mmCIF file of C-alpha atoms in Angstrom:
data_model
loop_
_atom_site.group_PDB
_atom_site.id
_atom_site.type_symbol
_atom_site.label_atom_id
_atom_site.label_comp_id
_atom_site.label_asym_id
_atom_site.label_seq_id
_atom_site.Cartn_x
_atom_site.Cartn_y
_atom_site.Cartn_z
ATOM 1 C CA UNK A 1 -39.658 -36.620 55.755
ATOM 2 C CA UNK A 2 -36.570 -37.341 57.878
ATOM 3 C CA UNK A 3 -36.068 -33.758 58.875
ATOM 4 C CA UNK A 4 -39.416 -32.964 59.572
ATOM 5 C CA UNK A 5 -39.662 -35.922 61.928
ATOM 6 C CA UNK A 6 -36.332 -34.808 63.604
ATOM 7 C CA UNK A 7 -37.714 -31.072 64.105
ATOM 8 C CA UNK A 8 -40.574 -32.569 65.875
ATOM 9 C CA UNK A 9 -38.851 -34.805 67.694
ATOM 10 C CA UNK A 10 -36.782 -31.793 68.460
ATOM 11 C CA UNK A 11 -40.121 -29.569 69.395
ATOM 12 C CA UNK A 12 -41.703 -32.163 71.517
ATOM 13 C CA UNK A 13 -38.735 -32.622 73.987
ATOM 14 C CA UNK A 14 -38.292 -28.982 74.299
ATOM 15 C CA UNK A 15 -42.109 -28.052 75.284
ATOM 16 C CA UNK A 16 -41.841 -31.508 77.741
ATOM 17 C CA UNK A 17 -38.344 -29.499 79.218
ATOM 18 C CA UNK A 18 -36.112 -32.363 78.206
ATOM 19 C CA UNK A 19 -34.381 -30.244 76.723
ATOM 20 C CA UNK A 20 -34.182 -26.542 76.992
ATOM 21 C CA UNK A 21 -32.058 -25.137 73.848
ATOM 22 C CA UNK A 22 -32.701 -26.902 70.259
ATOM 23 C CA UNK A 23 -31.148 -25.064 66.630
ATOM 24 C CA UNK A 24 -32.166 -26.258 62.818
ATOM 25 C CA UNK A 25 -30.149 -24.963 60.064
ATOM 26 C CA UNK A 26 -32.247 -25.243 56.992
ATOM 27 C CA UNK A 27 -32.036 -24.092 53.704
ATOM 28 C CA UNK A 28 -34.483 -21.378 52.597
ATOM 29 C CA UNK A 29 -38.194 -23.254 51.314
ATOM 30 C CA UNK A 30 -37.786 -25.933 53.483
ATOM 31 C CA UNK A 31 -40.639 -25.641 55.976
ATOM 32 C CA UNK A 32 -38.681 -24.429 58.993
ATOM 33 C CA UNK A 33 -40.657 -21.117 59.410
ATOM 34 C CA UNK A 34 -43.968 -23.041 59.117
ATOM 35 C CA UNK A 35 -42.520 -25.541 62.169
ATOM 36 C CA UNK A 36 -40.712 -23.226 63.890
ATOM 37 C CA UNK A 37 -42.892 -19.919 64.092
ATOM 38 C CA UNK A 38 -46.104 -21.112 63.200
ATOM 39 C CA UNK A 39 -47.642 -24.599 64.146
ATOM 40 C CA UNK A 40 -44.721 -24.962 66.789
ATOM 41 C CA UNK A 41 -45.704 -21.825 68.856
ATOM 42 C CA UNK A 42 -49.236 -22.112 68.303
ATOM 43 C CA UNK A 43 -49.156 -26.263 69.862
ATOM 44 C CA UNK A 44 -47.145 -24.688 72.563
ATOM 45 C CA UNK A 45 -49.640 -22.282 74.104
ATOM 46 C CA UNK A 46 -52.238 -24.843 73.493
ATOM 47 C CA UNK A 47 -50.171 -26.721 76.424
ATOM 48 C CA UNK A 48 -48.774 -24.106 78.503
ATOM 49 C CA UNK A 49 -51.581 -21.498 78.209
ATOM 50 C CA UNK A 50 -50.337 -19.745 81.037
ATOM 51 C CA UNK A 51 -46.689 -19.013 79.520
ATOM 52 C CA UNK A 52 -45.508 -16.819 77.289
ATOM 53 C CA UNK A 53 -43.640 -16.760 73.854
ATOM 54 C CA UNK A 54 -41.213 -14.421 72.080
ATOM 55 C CA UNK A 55 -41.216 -14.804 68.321
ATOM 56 C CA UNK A 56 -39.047 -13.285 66.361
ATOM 57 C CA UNK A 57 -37.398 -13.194 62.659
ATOM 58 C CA UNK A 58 -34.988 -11.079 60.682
ATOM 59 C CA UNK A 59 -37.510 -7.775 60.259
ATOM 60 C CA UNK A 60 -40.961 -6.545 62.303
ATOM 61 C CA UNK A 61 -43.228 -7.805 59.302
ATOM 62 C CA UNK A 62 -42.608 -11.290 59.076
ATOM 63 C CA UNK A 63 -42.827 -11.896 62.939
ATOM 64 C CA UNK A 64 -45.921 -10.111 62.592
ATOM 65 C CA UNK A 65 -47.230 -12.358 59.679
ATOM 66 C CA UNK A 66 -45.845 -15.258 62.189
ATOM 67 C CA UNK A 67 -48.033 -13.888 64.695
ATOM 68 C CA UNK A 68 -50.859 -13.751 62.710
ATOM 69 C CA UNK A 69 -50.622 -17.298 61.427
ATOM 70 C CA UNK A 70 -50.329 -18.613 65.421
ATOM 71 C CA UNK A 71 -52.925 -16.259 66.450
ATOM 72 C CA UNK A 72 -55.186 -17.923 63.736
ATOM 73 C CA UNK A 73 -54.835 -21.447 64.917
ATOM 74 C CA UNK A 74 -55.900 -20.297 68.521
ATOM 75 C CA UNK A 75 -58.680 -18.816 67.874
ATOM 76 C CA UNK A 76 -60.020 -21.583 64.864
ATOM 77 C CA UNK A 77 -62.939 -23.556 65.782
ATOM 78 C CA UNK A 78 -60.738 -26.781 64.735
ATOM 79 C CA UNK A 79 -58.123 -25.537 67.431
ATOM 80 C CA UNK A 80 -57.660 -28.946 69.980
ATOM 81 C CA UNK A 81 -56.665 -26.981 73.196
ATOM 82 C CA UNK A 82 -59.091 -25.395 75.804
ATOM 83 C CA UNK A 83 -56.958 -22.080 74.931
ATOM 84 C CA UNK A 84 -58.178 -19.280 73.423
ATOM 85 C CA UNK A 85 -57.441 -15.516 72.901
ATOM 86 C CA UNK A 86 -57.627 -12.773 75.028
ATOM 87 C CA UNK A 87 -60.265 -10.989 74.188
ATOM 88 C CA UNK A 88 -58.766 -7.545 75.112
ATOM 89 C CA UNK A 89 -55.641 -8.403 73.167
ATOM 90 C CA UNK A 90 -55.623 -9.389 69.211
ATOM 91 C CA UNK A 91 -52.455 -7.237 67.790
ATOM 92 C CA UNK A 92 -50.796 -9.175 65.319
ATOM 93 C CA UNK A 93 -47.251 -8.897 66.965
ATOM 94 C CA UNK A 94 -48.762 -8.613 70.833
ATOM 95 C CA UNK A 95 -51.897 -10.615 72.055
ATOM 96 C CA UNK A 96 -52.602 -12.997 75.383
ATOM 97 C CA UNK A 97 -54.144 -15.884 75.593
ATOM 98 C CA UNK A 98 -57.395 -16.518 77.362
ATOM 99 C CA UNK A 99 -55.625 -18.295 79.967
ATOM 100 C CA UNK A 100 -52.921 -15.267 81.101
ATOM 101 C CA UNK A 101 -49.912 -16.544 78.783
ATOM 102 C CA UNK A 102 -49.672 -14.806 74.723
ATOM 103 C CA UNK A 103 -46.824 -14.141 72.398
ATOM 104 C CA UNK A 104 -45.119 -11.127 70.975
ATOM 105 C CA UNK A 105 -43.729 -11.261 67.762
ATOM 106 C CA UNK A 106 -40.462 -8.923 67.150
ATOM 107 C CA UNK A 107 -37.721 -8.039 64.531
ATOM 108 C CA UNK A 108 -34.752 -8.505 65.328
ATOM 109 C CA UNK A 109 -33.279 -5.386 67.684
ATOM 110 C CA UNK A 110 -37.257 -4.411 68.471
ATOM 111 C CA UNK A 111 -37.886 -4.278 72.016
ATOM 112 C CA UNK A 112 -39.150 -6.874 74.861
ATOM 113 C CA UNK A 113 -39.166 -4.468 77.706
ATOM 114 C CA UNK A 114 -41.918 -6.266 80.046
ATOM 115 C CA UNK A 115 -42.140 -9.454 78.179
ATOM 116 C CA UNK A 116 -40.945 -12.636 79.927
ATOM 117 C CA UNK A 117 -39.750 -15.264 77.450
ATOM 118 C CA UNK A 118 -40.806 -19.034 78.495
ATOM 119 C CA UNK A 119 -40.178 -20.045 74.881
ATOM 120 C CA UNK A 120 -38.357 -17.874 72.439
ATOM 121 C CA UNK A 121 -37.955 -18.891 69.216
ATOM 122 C CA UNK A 122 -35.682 -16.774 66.578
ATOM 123 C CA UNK A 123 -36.451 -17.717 62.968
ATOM 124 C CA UNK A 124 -34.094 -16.764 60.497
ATOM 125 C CA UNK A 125 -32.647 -13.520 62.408
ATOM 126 C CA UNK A 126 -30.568 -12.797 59.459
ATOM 127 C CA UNK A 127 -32.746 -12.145 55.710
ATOM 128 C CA UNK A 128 -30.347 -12.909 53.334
ATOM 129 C CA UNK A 129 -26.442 -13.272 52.958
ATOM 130 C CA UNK A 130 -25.743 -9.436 52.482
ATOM 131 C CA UNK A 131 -27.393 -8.800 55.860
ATOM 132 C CA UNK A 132 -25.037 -11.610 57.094
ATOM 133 C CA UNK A 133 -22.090 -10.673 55.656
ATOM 134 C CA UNK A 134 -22.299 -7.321 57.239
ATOM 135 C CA UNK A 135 -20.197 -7.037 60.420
ATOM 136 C CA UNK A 136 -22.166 -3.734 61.950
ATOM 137 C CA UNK A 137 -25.327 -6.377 61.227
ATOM 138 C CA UNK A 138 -23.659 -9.660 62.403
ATOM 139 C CA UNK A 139 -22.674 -7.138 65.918
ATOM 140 C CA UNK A 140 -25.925 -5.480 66.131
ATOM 141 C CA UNK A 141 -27.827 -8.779 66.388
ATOM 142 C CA UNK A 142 -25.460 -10.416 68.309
ATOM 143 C CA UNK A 143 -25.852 -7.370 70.845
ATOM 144 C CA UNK A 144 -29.961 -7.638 70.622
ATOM 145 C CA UNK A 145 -29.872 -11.528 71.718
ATOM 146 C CA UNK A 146 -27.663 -10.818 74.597
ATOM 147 C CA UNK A 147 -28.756 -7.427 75.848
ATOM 148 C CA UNK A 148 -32.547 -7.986 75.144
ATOM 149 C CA UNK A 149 -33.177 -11.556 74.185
ATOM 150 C CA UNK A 150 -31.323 -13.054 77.057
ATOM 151 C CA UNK A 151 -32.171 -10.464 79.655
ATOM 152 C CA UNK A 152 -36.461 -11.903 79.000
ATOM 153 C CA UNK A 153 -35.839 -15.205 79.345
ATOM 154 C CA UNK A 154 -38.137 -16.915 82.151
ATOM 155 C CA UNK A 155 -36.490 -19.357 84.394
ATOM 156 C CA UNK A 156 -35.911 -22.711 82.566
ATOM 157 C CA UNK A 157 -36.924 -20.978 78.971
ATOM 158 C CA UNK A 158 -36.612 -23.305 76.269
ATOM 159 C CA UNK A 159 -34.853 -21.437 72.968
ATOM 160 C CA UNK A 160 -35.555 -22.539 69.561
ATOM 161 C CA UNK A 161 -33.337 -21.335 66.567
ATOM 162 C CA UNK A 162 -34.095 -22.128 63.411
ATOM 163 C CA UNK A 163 -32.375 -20.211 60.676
ATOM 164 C CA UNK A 164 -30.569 -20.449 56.876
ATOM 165 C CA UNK A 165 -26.882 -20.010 57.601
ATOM 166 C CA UNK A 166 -25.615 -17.498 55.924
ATOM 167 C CA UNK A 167 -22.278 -16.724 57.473
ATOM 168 C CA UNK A 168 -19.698 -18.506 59.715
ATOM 169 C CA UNK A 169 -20.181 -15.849 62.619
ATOM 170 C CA UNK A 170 -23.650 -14.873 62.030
ATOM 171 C CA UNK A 171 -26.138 -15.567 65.117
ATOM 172 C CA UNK A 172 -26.335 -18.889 65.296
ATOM 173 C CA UNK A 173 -22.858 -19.522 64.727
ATOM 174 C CA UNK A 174 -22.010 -16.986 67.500
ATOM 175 C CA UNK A 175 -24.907 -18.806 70.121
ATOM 176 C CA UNK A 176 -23.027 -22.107 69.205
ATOM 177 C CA UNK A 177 -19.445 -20.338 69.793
ATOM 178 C CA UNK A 178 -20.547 -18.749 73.510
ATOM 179 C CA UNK A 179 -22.296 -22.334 75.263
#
C-alpha cells in the first residue's frame, strides 16, 4: 500500500507542477504500468484537457494497448471530467480530446514529429534484461529520448518514468546520470 500511496503522491504533485520530473523503479507485476500509463494519463487529461501527452513503453503494441486503456476511461459514461474524445480522432496510439489536448502512444525510437509533450511518461522503455544488456539497445534508446523525446517537450513538461531496472546504464540510469 505504501508504494502505491507514494506513486500518487508522486502523480498528484507533478500534474499540480510542483514538481516537473518524478521516476519509480518497480519490479515487473507491481502495478506501475496500470499507475503510470493508464489511470495516471487518463486523470491527467481529465484536468488539463487542453494539453497533450506522450506515452510510451519498450515496443509500439503495448503503448498502443496503453492507449487504448486511457482512451477507454475518457470516453466511459463513469468518466468524472467534462473531457471527452475527439470525435474525428479514436486511433489507439493517436486521438484528441474533445477539448484540443490527446495523447499519442509510441515505442520506443517511433516518431513524435508534430507532437508537443506537456506530460510524457516512458513506461518500462526497456522489455526485458537482454534488451538491456545490449549496448547498440541501451545507445539507441538513449539517442531516441534525447533526439526525439526531449526535442517535444512543451515548456514546463512534467516527465514521468516508471520502469523495471534492468541494467546499471540502461535509460533511467542514464536520465539520472545527465541531471
Amino acid at each position: 500500500a505504501y508504494l502505491l500511496e507514494a506513486i500518487n503522491d508522486a502523480d498528484e504533485a507533478l500534474e499540480r507542477g510542483d514538481i516537473l520530473k518524478a521516476m519509480f523503479f518497480v519490479p515487473p507485476q507491481n502495478s506501475k504500468s496500470t499507475h503510470a500509463s493508464q489511470l495516471f494519463p487518463a486523470w491527467y487529461l481529465g484536468r488539463h484537457a487542453r494539453e497533450h501527452v506522450i506515452l510510451a513503453s519498450y515496443g509500439q503494441e503495448l503503448a498502443s494497448r496503453n492507449g487504448r486503456i486511457v482512451r477507454g476511461l475518457l470516453s466511459s459514461e463513469y468518466w468524472p471530467f467534462e473531457v471527452g474524445l475527439a470525435f474525428e480522432s479514436r486511433a489507439v496510439h493517436r486521438w484528441g480530446t474533445s477539448r484540443g489536448g490527446g495523447l499519442v502512444a509510441v515505442g520506443v525510437g517511433g516518431g513524435l514529429t508534430g507532437t508537443p509533450g506537456h506530460l510524457i511518461v516512458i513506461d518500462d522503455p526497456h522489455k526485458d534484461r537482454e534488451e538491456a544488456d545490449s549496448p547498440l539497445y541501451r545507445e539507441r534508446a538513449w539517442e531516441w529520448w534525447t533526439d526525439v523525446v526531449q526535442t517535444r517537450r512543451a515548456p514546463q513538461a512534467r516527465e514521468l518514468v516508471s520502469a523495471t531496472r534492468w541494467h546499471e546504464d540502461d535509460l533511467p540510469g542514464r536520465i539520472l546520470n545527465s541531471d
